[in-house]
Amino acid sequence: MNILERIRGGGDRAAATERPPPQPEFWVEISESVSRLCSFDAVGSGGGRISVKVIQDSRPIHDKVVDSFLNKFFPSGYPYSVNEGYLTYTKFRALQHFSSAMLHVLSTQSLLFAAGLRPTPAQATAASWILKDGMQHAGKLICSSMGARMDSEPKSWRILAGLGNFAKGMAVVAARATRLPIYSSFAKEGNLSDLFAKGEAISTLFNVMGIGAGIGLASTVCSTTQGKLIVGPLLSAVHIYGVVQEMRATPVNTLNPQRTAMIVADFVKSGKVSGPAELRYREDLLFPNRLIEEAGSVKIGQPLRRVLRPWLVEQLRATFPNEKFLLNQKSNKTYMVLEQSASGEDALRGWLVAAFASEMERSGMGSRDAVLNVAYEKMERVFPTFVSEVRSRGWYTDQFLDGNGSRIAFAKFQ
């Protein structure tokens, strides 16, 4: 054997010794009365991925149906892959789409009757799709400029989506624009796409079921005008109730004026920070701009020229050095003006100062303007602990969503 052959032979033996131990071609996993055959795909076809096949399932039929339904209509890993409230949200979302689809069939049939036509329930269903698409295109153009407000108050705008067919075009844009922040509030493991896909699958399923139920109603109970007058308002009430309840179940974790005020008010009263799941049922969905006295009755987003006199601006900038907010009391309200680059943390800092000043005023330490400096110093002491707790409870503090509220940018002169 020559030297080259020896080297090759030695290299082959070294390669053989470095080769990983052979993997089993297949194995069986048994869990909860289900046996699954697991095997490695061929490297050329599947890149060594694992394929799983059920070979025995001794569970009752009911358990199999439930498992199949969960796999098709709930995100992978449910319930551990989603945040609290997802099941409640899904149930009321299904109710909303079911009642809405029935109402579409009945309302379209009534509209065609009023036009002198006598459509069958199936024809009314087809006509409803045609009318619905035309109204949506017009409404999209009107509502597309309101996206920033929808980011700030997705729950309130989502309720608007269910208030009536007369604003269906605007409602569609509001519903679609708020869909992403609502799904994001439930995402727990980077599974937003899975949540979105399964949520839309449930919507489609109950829309189809609602259309079928609507055709049945139109042919029986609602075949007369009296029947429609009874069932129509009931379905509308059920639809709106479903929208309200699904929004109340949604733990949105972004900071807007209402949620920020509620967080600060709870902290000032109890020293604790409430999480998104704790605040969701306390949010005012129809009147989100109400002022909370315990949080300093802060009103945000007003133009600077309306809430501050020119001579006060420099005085307040000196009171709050290096801050991205200004505060001024006027008519039992505290007006806060944010700089253009202000984040959620900046808003929390300003809100805490306003809340502490209001608390000191109520305890007789002086007027709110007089105690601003003391309130600011107190905020500086507690803020590191406070904001750390805010983040640990799941709040997103990098942004503050104040809709289209006014902000300021101070010019720097050389």
GROMACS .gro file of C-alpha atoms in nm:
model
  414
    1MET     CA    1   0.000   0.000   0.000
    2ASN     CA    2   0.147   0.333  -0.104
    3ILE     CA    3   0.151   0.650   0.106
    4LEU     CA    4  -0.150   0.805  -0.074
    5GLU     CA    5  -0.361   0.495  -0.014
    6ARG     CA    6  -0.255   0.493   0.351
    7ILE     CA    7  -0.363   0.858   0.389
    8ARG     CA    8  -0.696   0.786   0.219
    9GLY     CA    9  -0.748   0.480   0.432
   10GLY     CA   10  -0.666   0.672   0.747
   11GLY     CA   11  -0.900   0.952   0.643
   12ASP     CA   12  -1.181   0.705   0.579
   13ARG     CA   13  -1.131   0.547   0.921
   14ALA     CA   14  -1.126   0.894   1.086
   15ALA     CA   15  -1.446   0.988   0.905
   16ALA     CA   16  -1.602   0.665   1.019
   17THR     CA   17  -1.510   0.733   1.380
   18GLU     CA   18  -1.642   1.092   1.360
   19ARG     CA   19  -1.974   0.987   1.208
   20PRO     CA   20  -2.268   1.036   1.453
   21PRO     CA   21  -2.436   0.723   1.584
   22PRO     CA   22  -2.721   0.600   1.363
   23GLN     CA   23  -3.064   0.737   1.452
   24PRO     CA   24  -3.366   0.507   1.491
   25GLU     CA   25  -3.581   0.504   1.180
   26PHE     CA   26  -3.906   0.513   1.375
   27TRP     CA   27  -4.050   0.496   1.725
   28VAL     CA   28  -4.391   0.496   1.893
   29GLU     CA   29  -4.510   0.761   2.139
   30ILE     CA   30  -4.811   0.688   2.363
   31SER     CA   31  -4.998   0.968   2.538
   32GLU     CA   32  -5.356   0.986   2.671
   33SER     CA   33  -5.478   0.670   2.491
   34VAL     CA   34  -5.327   0.786   2.160
   35SER     CA   35  -5.040   0.598   1.993
   36ARG     CA   36  -4.837   0.790   1.737
   37LEU     CA   37  -4.578   0.650   1.497
   38CYS     CA   38  -4.288   0.896   1.462
   39SER     CA   39  -4.018   0.865   1.196
   40PHE     CA   40  -3.751   1.070   1.023
   41ASP     CA   41  -3.824   1.176   0.667
   42ALA     CA   42  -3.560   1.097   0.409
   43VAL     CA   43  -3.291   1.366   0.405
   44GLY     CA   44  -3.336   1.427   0.035
   45SER     CA   45  -3.711   1.487   0.057
   46GLY     CA   46  -3.768   1.640   0.399
   47GLY     CA   47  -3.432   1.748   0.531
   48GLY     CA   48  -3.443   1.500   0.821
   49ARG     CA   49  -3.771   1.632   0.965
   50ILE     CA   50  -3.997   1.421   1.186
   51SER     CA   51  -4.330   1.294   1.056
   52VAL     CA   52  -4.604   1.178   1.294
   53LYS     CA   53  -4.893   0.944   1.217
   54VAL     CA   54  -5.169   0.831   1.455
   55ILE     CA   55  -5.183   0.451   1.457
   56GLN     CA   56  -5.424   0.397   1.746
   57ASP     CA   57  -5.671   0.628   1.918
   58SER     CA   58  -5.892   0.475   2.186
   59ARG     CA   59  -6.041   0.801   2.308
   60PRO     CA   60  -6.420   0.853   2.303
   61ILE     CA   61  -6.568   1.008   1.988
   62HIS     CA   62  -6.646   1.328   2.180
   63ASP     CA   63  -6.280   1.378   2.273
   64LYS     CA   64  -6.170   1.316   1.916
   65VAL     CA   65  -6.415   1.574   1.781
   66VAL     CA   66  -6.309   1.833   2.039
   67ASP     CA   67  -5.941   1.772   1.965
   68SER     CA   68  -6.000   1.803   1.591
   69PHE     CA   69  -6.194   2.127   1.640
   70LEU     CA   70  -5.920   2.275   1.859
   71ASN     CA   71  -5.651   2.186   1.606
   72LYS     CA   72  -5.841   2.356   1.322
   73PHE     CA   73  -5.978   2.662   1.499
   74PHE     CA   74  -5.746   2.736   1.791
   75PRO     CA   75  -5.376   2.827   1.782
   76SER     CA   76  -5.117   2.556   1.828
   77GLY     CA   77  -5.044   2.489   2.194
   78TYR     CA   78  -5.375   2.632   2.318
   79PRO     CA   79  -5.443   2.726   2.599
   80TYR     CA   80  -5.076   2.781   2.696
   81SER     CA   81  -4.986   2.973   2.380
   82VAL     CA   82  -5.235   3.258   2.433
   83ASN     CA   83  -5.299   3.521   2.700
   84GLU     CA   84  -5.588   3.521   2.941
   85GLY     CA   85  -5.931   3.588   2.797
   86TYR     CA   86  -5.884   3.430   2.453
   87LEU     CA   87  -6.161   3.170   2.495
   88THR     CA   88  -6.412   3.432   2.614
   89TYR     CA   89  -6.312   3.658   2.325
   90THR     CA   90  -6.355   3.374   2.076
   91LYS     CA   91  -6.698   3.272   2.206
   92PHE     CA   92  -6.840   3.622   2.179
   93ARG     CA   93  -6.671   3.676   1.842
   94ALA     CA   94  -6.847   3.363   1.714
   95LEU     CA   95  -7.177   3.492   1.855
   96GLN     CA   96  -7.122   3.828   1.688
   97HIS     CA   97  -7.054   3.679   1.344
   98PHE     CA   98  -7.340   3.429   1.372
   99SER     CA   99  -7.599   3.695   1.458
  100SER     CA  100  -7.457   3.942   1.205
  101ALA     CA  101  -7.484   3.691   0.919
  102MET     CA  102  -7.846   3.614   1.008
  103LEU     CA  103  -7.926   3.984   1.025
  104HIS     CA  104  -7.771   4.043   0.682
  105VAL     CA  105  -8.000   3.788   0.522
  106LEU     CA  106  -8.314   3.930   0.685
  107SER     CA  107  -8.227   4.296   0.624
  108THR     CA  108  -8.144   4.239   0.257
  109GLN     CA  109  -8.467   4.047   0.202
  110SER     CA  110  -8.663   4.334   0.363
  111LEU     CA  111  -8.481   4.589   0.145
  112LEU     CA  112  -8.572   4.399  -0.171
  113PHE     CA  113  -8.932   4.364  -0.054
  114ALA     CA  114  -8.947   4.741  -0.008
  115ALA     CA  115  -8.824   4.783  -0.366
  116GLY     CA  116  -9.120   4.582  -0.493
  117LEU     CA  117  -8.933   4.255  -0.544
  118ARG     CA  118  -9.017   3.916  -0.399
  119PRO     CA  119  -8.685   3.737  -0.357
  120THR     CA  120  -8.639   3.396  -0.206
  121PRO     CA  121  -8.416   3.375   0.104
  122ALA     CA  122  -8.133   3.238  -0.112
  123GLN     CA  123  -8.166   3.529  -0.358
  124ALA     CA  124  -8.166   3.776  -0.069
  125THR     CA  125  -7.841   3.619   0.056
  126ALA     CA  126  -7.675   3.663  -0.284
  127ALA     CA  127  -7.794   4.024  -0.307
  128SER     CA  128  -7.658   4.100   0.039
  129TRP     CA  129  -7.305   4.007  -0.073
  130ILE     CA  130  -7.327   4.239  -0.375
  131LEU     CA  131  -7.457   4.536  -0.172
  132LYS     CA  132  -7.209   4.471   0.108
  133ASP     CA  133  -6.903   4.490  -0.120
  134GLY     CA  134  -7.016   4.813  -0.284
  135MET     CA  135  -7.073   4.988   0.051
  136GLN     CA  136  -6.737   4.871   0.183
  137HIS     CA  137  -6.537   5.027  -0.100
  138ALA     CA  138  -6.693   5.367  -0.037
  139GLY     CA  139  -6.648   5.344   0.339
  140LYS     CA  140  -6.281   5.245   0.316
  141LEU     CA  141  -6.193   5.573   0.146
  142ILE     CA  142  -6.370   5.777   0.416
  143CYS     CA  143  -6.222   5.596   0.715
  144SER     CA  144  -5.866   5.522   0.605
  145SER     CA  145  -5.722   5.842   0.760
  146MET     CA  146  -5.825   5.743   1.114
  147GLY     CA  147  -5.571   5.467   1.170
  148ALA     CA  148  -5.382   5.648   1.448
  149ARG     CA  149  -5.697   5.690   1.656
  150MET     CA  150  -5.773   5.320   1.612
  151ASP     CA  151  -5.429   5.228   1.747
  152SER     CA  152  -5.504   5.435   2.057
  153GLU     CA  153  -5.854   5.298   2.124
  154PRO     CA  154  -5.895   4.969   1.934
  155LYS     CA  155  -6.171   4.846   2.164
  156SER     CA  156  -6.394   5.151   2.120
  157TRP     CA  157  -6.348   5.153   1.743
  158ARG     CA  158  -6.420   4.780   1.728
  159ILE     CA  159  -6.751   4.842   1.904
  160LEU     CA  160  -6.825   5.108   1.643
  161ALA     CA  161  -6.789   4.831   1.386
  162GLY     CA  162  -7.099   4.662   1.525
  163LEU     CA  163  -7.328   4.960   1.587
  164GLY     CA  164  -7.522   4.962   1.263
  165ASN     CA  165  -7.540   4.879   0.894
  166PHE     CA  166  -7.577   5.246   0.798
  167ALA     CA  167  -7.205   5.295   0.868
  168LYS     CA  168  -7.093   4.956   0.743
  169GLY     CA  169  -6.818   5.093   0.521
  170MET     CA  170  -6.651   5.282   0.805
  171ALA     CA  171  -6.710   4.989   1.038
  172VAL     CA  172  -6.525   4.750   0.807
  173VAL     CA  173  -6.215   4.970   0.805
  174ALA     CA  174  -6.233   5.012   1.183
  175ALA     CA  175  -6.276   4.637   1.231
  176ARG     CA  176  -5.981   4.551   1.009
  177ALA     CA  177  -5.753   4.824   1.144
  178THR     CA  178  -5.814   4.715   1.504
  179ARG     CA  179  -5.785   4.344   1.431
  180LEU     CA  180  -5.405   4.338   1.451
  181PRO     CA  181  -5.366   4.511   1.793
  182ILE     CA  182  -5.643   4.293   1.934
  183TYR     CA  183  -5.486   3.969   1.810
  184SER     CA  184  -5.145   4.097   1.928
  185SER     CA  185  -5.280   4.131   2.281
  186PHE     CA  186  -5.340   3.755   2.290
  187ALA     CA  187  -5.014   3.647   2.123
  188LYS     CA  188  -4.782   3.488   2.376
  189GLU     CA  189  -4.514   3.296   2.190
  190GLY     CA  190  -4.460   3.488   1.866
  191ASN     CA  191  -4.765   3.316   1.720
  192LEU     CA  192  -4.949   3.617   1.581
  193SER     CA  193  -4.993   3.465   1.233
  194ASP     CA  194  -5.137   3.145   1.382
  195LEU     CA  195  -5.376   3.347   1.599
  196PHE     CA  196  -5.486   3.555   1.301
  197ALA     CA  197  -5.541   3.252   1.078
  198LYS     CA  198  -5.740   3.057   1.340
  199GLY     CA  199  -5.943   3.364   1.436
  200GLU     CA  200  -6.044   3.425   1.075
  201ALA     CA  201  -6.129   3.057   1.037
  202ILE     CA  202  -6.373   3.079   1.329
  203SER     CA  203  -6.524   3.397   1.183
  204THR     CA  204  -6.578   3.227   0.848
  205LEU     CA  205  -6.729   2.917   1.008
  206PHE     CA  206  -6.987   3.109   1.208
  207ASN     CA  207  -7.063   3.345   0.920
  208VAL     CA  208  -7.155   3.044   0.705
  209MET     CA  209  -7.360   2.893   0.989
  210GLY     CA  210  -7.533   3.229   1.039
  211ILE     CA  211  -7.621   3.255   0.671
  212GLY     CA  212  -7.777   2.908   0.688
  213ALA     CA  213  -7.971   3.000   1.002
  214GLY     CA  214  -8.079   3.329   0.841
  215ILE     CA  215  -8.216   3.148   0.537
  216GLY     CA  216  -8.408   2.919   0.772
  217LEU     CA  217  -8.551   3.216   0.965
  218ALA     CA  218  -8.645   3.401   0.647
  219SER     CA  219  -8.841   3.096   0.532
  220THR     CA  220  -9.025   3.040   0.860
  221VAL     CA  221  -9.046   3.279   1.155
  222CYS     CA  222  -8.942   3.587   0.957
  223SER     CA  223  -9.144   3.519   0.645
  224THR     CA  224  -9.379   3.800   0.754
  225THR     CA  225  -9.311   4.165   0.832
  226GLN     CA  226  -9.421   4.114   1.193
  227GLY     CA  227  -9.168   3.834   1.235
  228LYS     CA  228  -8.886   4.049   1.100
  229LEU     CA  229  -8.983   4.337   1.332
  230ILE     CA  230  -8.948   4.106   1.631
  231VAL     CA  231  -8.639   3.908   1.532
  232GLY     CA  232  -8.444   4.194   1.368
  233PRO     CA  233  -8.402   4.409   1.684
  234LEU     CA  234  -8.324   4.099   1.890
  235LEU     CA  235  -8.045   3.997   1.651
  236SER     CA  236  -7.909   4.353   1.650
  237ALA     CA  237  -7.899   4.355   2.030
  238VAL     CA  238  -7.725   4.015   2.037
  239HIS     CA  239  -7.473   4.136   1.779
  240ILE     CA  240  -7.383   4.451   1.975
  241TYR     CA  241  -7.371   4.256   2.301
  242GLY     CA  242  -7.127   4.009   2.144
  243VAL     CA  243  -6.899   4.288   2.020
  244VAL     CA  244  -6.895   4.461   2.361
  245GLN     CA  245  -6.820   4.140   2.549
  246GLU     CA  246  -6.541   4.030   2.316
  247MET     CA  247  -6.376   4.371   2.353
  248ARG     CA  248  -6.412   4.360   2.730
  249ALA     CA  249  -6.232   4.025   2.729
  250THR     CA  250  -5.934   4.163   2.533
  251PRO     CA  251  -5.627   4.251   2.747
  252VAL     CA  252  -5.470   4.520   2.527
  253ASN     CA  253  -5.120   4.598   2.664
  254THR     CA  254  -5.044   4.930   2.492
  255LEU     CA  255  -5.059   5.261   2.677
  256ASN     CA  256  -5.330   5.508   2.579
  257PRO     CA  257  -5.474   5.795   2.789
  258GLN     CA  258  -5.739   5.588   2.965
  259ARG     CA  259  -5.524   5.286   3.048
  260THR     CA  260  -5.234   5.508   3.160
  261ALA     CA  261  -5.464   5.700   3.395
  262MET     CA  262  -5.603   5.377   3.539
  263ILE     CA  263  -5.253   5.233   3.599
  264VAL     CA  264  -5.141   5.551   3.776
  265ALA     CA  265  -5.462   5.579   3.980
  266ASP     CA  266  -5.424   5.222   4.107
  267PHE     CA  267  -5.059   5.283   4.193
  268VAL     CA  268  -5.131   5.604   4.385
  269LYS     CA  269  -5.416   5.441   4.580
  270SER     CA  270  -5.265   5.101   4.658
  271GLY     CA  271  -4.899   5.108   4.557
  272LYS     CA  272  -4.965   4.823   4.312
  273VAL     CA  273  -4.960   4.814   3.932
  274SER     CA  274  -5.253   4.648   3.756
  275GLY     CA  275  -5.190   4.432   3.450
  276PRO     CA  276  -5.381   4.434   3.119
  277ALA     CA  277  -5.599   4.140   3.224
  278GLU     CA  278  -5.702   4.322   3.543
  279LEU     CA  279  -5.792   4.649   3.371
  280ARG     CA  280  -5.980   4.508   3.071
  281TYR     CA  281  -6.322   4.489   3.239
  282ARG     CA  282  -6.283   4.836   3.392
  283GLU     CA  283  -6.220   5.023   3.068
  284ASP     CA  284  -6.494   5.259   2.953
  285LEU     CA  285  -6.535   5.148   2.593
  286LEU     CA  286  -6.793   5.405   2.484
  287PHE     CA  287  -6.648   5.711   2.660
  288PRO     CA  288  -6.273   5.643   2.683
  289ASN     CA  289  -6.178   6.008   2.737
  290ARG     CA  290  -6.334   6.043   3.082
  291LEU     CA  291  -6.105   6.200   3.341
  292ILE     CA  292  -5.996   6.006   3.650
  293GLU     CA  293  -5.958   6.226   3.958
  294GLU     CA  294  -5.721   5.988   4.141
  295ALA     CA  295  -5.485   6.012   3.841
  296GLY     CA  296  -5.484   6.393   3.845
  297SER     CA  297  -5.776   6.454   3.603
  298VAL     CA  298  -5.527   6.470   3.318
  299LYS     CA  299  -5.644   6.581   2.975
  300ILE     CA  300  -5.397   6.519   2.697
  301GLY     CA  301  -5.359   6.609   2.331
  302GLN     CA  302  -5.478   6.973   2.343
  303PRO     CA  303  -5.286   7.233   2.138
  304LEU     CA  304  -5.024   7.418   2.344
  305ARG     CA  305  -5.168   7.761   2.256
  306ARG     CA  306  -5.501   7.668   2.420
  307VAL     CA  307  -5.370   7.543   2.753
  308LEU     CA  308  -5.056   7.746   2.823
  309ARG     CA  309  -4.979   8.114   2.814
  310PRO     CA  310  -4.647   8.199   2.645
  311TRP     CA  311  -4.477   8.316   2.965
  312LEU     CA  312  -4.561   7.987   3.138
  313VAL     CA  313  -4.380   7.767   2.885
  314GLU     CA  314  -4.026   7.853   2.994
  315GLN     CA  315  -4.126   7.844   3.360
  316LEU     CA  316  -4.265   7.491   3.324
  317ARG     CA  317  -3.963   7.376   3.123
  318ALA     CA  318  -3.750   7.488   3.415
  319THR     CA  319  -3.977   7.306   3.660
  320PHE     CA  320  -3.951   6.982   3.458
  321PRO     CA  321  -3.592   6.988   3.326
  322ASN     CA  322  -3.505   6.735   3.053
  323GLU     CA  323  -3.863   6.607   3.049
  324LYS     CA  324  -4.076   6.557   2.739
  325PHE     CA  325  -4.398   6.683   2.895
  326LEU     CA  326  -4.547   7.005   3.028
  327LEU     CA  327  -4.824   7.024   3.289
  328ASN     CA  328  -5.064   7.306   3.367
  329GLN     CA  329  -5.376   7.320   3.584
  330LYS     CA  330  -5.680   7.493   3.443
  331SER     CA  331  -6.046   7.464   3.544
  332ASN     CA  332  -5.997   7.164   3.777
  333LYS     CA  333  -5.814   6.977   3.503
  334THR     CA  334  -5.446   6.910   3.449
  335TYR     CA  335  -5.349   6.962   3.087
  336MET     CA  336  -5.051   6.763   2.966
  337VAL     CA  337  -4.867   6.847   2.646
  338LEU     CA  338  -4.616   6.592   2.514
  339GLU     CA  339  -4.317   6.647   2.293
  340GLN     CA  340  -4.316   6.480   1.953
  341SER     CA  341  -4.069   6.209   2.059
  342ALA     CA  342  -4.234   6.130   2.395
  343SER     CA  343  -4.273   5.761   2.475
  344GLY     CA  344  -4.503   5.571   2.707
  345GLU     CA  345  -4.253   5.616   2.989
  346ASP     CA  346  -4.261   5.995   2.941
  347ALA     CA  347  -4.640   5.992   2.962
  348LEU     CA  348  -4.625   5.781   3.279
  349ARG     CA  349  -4.381   6.029   3.437
  350GLY     CA  350  -4.609   6.323   3.362
  351TRP     CA  351  -4.918   6.138   3.483
  352LEU     CA  352  -4.749   6.046   3.810
  353VAL     CA  353  -4.655   6.410   3.876
  354ALA     CA  354  -5.016   6.517   3.809
  355ALA     CA  355  -5.155   6.242   4.032
  356PHE     CA  356  -4.918   6.320   4.320
  357ALA     CA  357  -4.993   6.694   4.292
  358SER     CA  358  -5.367   6.624   4.298
  359GLU     CA  359  -5.327   6.398   4.602
  360MET     CA  360  -5.126   6.666   4.786
  361GLU     CA  361  -5.387   6.928   4.701
  362ARG     CA  362  -5.667   6.713   4.839
  363SER     CA  363  -5.468   6.657   5.162
  364GLY     CA  364  -5.434   7.034   5.215
  365MET     CA  365  -5.067   7.081   5.127
  366GLY     CA  366  -5.149   7.368   4.892
  367SER     CA  367  -5.281   7.433   4.544
  368ARG     CA  368  -5.186   7.196   4.265
  369ASP     CA  369  -4.959   7.453   4.102
  370ALA     CA  370  -4.781   7.519   4.433
  371VAL     CA  371  -4.695   7.154   4.498
  372LEU     CA  372  -4.574   7.068   4.147
  373ASN     CA  373  -4.207   7.075   4.252
  374VAL     CA  374  -4.270   6.845   4.549
  375ALA     CA  375  -4.478   6.612   4.332
  376TYR     CA  376  -4.202   6.604   4.071
  377GLU     CA  377  -3.941   6.509   4.332
  378LYS     CA  378  -4.165   6.231   4.462
  379MET     CA  379  -4.210   6.100   4.108
  380GLU     CA  380  -3.834   6.090   4.058
  381ARG     CA  381  -3.795   5.876   4.372
  382VAL     CA  382  -4.060   5.615   4.292
  383PHE     CA  383  -4.040   5.602   3.913
  384PRO     CA  384  -3.762   5.341   3.868
  385THR     CA  385  -3.951   5.088   4.080
  386PHE     CA  386  -4.284   5.187   3.927
  387VAL     CA  387  -4.183   5.156   3.562
  388SER     CA  388  -4.005   4.827   3.630
  389GLU     CA  389  -4.328   4.688   3.773
  390VAL     CA  390  -4.526   4.828   3.479
  391ARG     CA  391  -4.304   4.638   3.234
  392SER     CA  392  -4.311   4.320   3.439
  393ARG     CA  393  -4.692   4.323   3.430
  394GLY     CA  394  -4.680   4.309   3.051
  395TRP     CA  395  -4.733   4.673   2.950
  396TYR     CA  396  -4.561   4.802   2.636
  397THR     CA  397  -4.397   5.133   2.731
  398ASP     CA  398  -4.198   5.226   2.420
  399GLN     CA  399  -4.494   5.410   2.268
  400PHE     CA  400  -4.780   5.623   2.392
  401LEU     CA  401  -5.088   5.604   2.170
  402ASP     CA  402  -5.278   5.931   2.195
  403GLY     CA  403  -5.447   5.909   1.856
  404ASN     CA  404  -5.423   6.233   1.664
  405GLY     CA  405  -5.359   6.445   1.973
  406SER     CA  406  -5.138   6.751   1.938
  407ARG     CA  407  -4.770   6.728   2.032
  408ILE     CA  408  -4.495   6.987   2.033
  409ALA     CA  409  -4.138   7.017   1.906
  410PHE     CA  410  -3.927   7.298   2.047
  411ALA     CA  411  -3.696   7.464   1.796
  412LYS     CA  412  -3.330   7.504   1.887
  413PHE     CA  413  -3.168   7.829   1.785
  414GLN     CA  414  -2.792   7.866   1.749
   0.00000   0.00000   0.00000
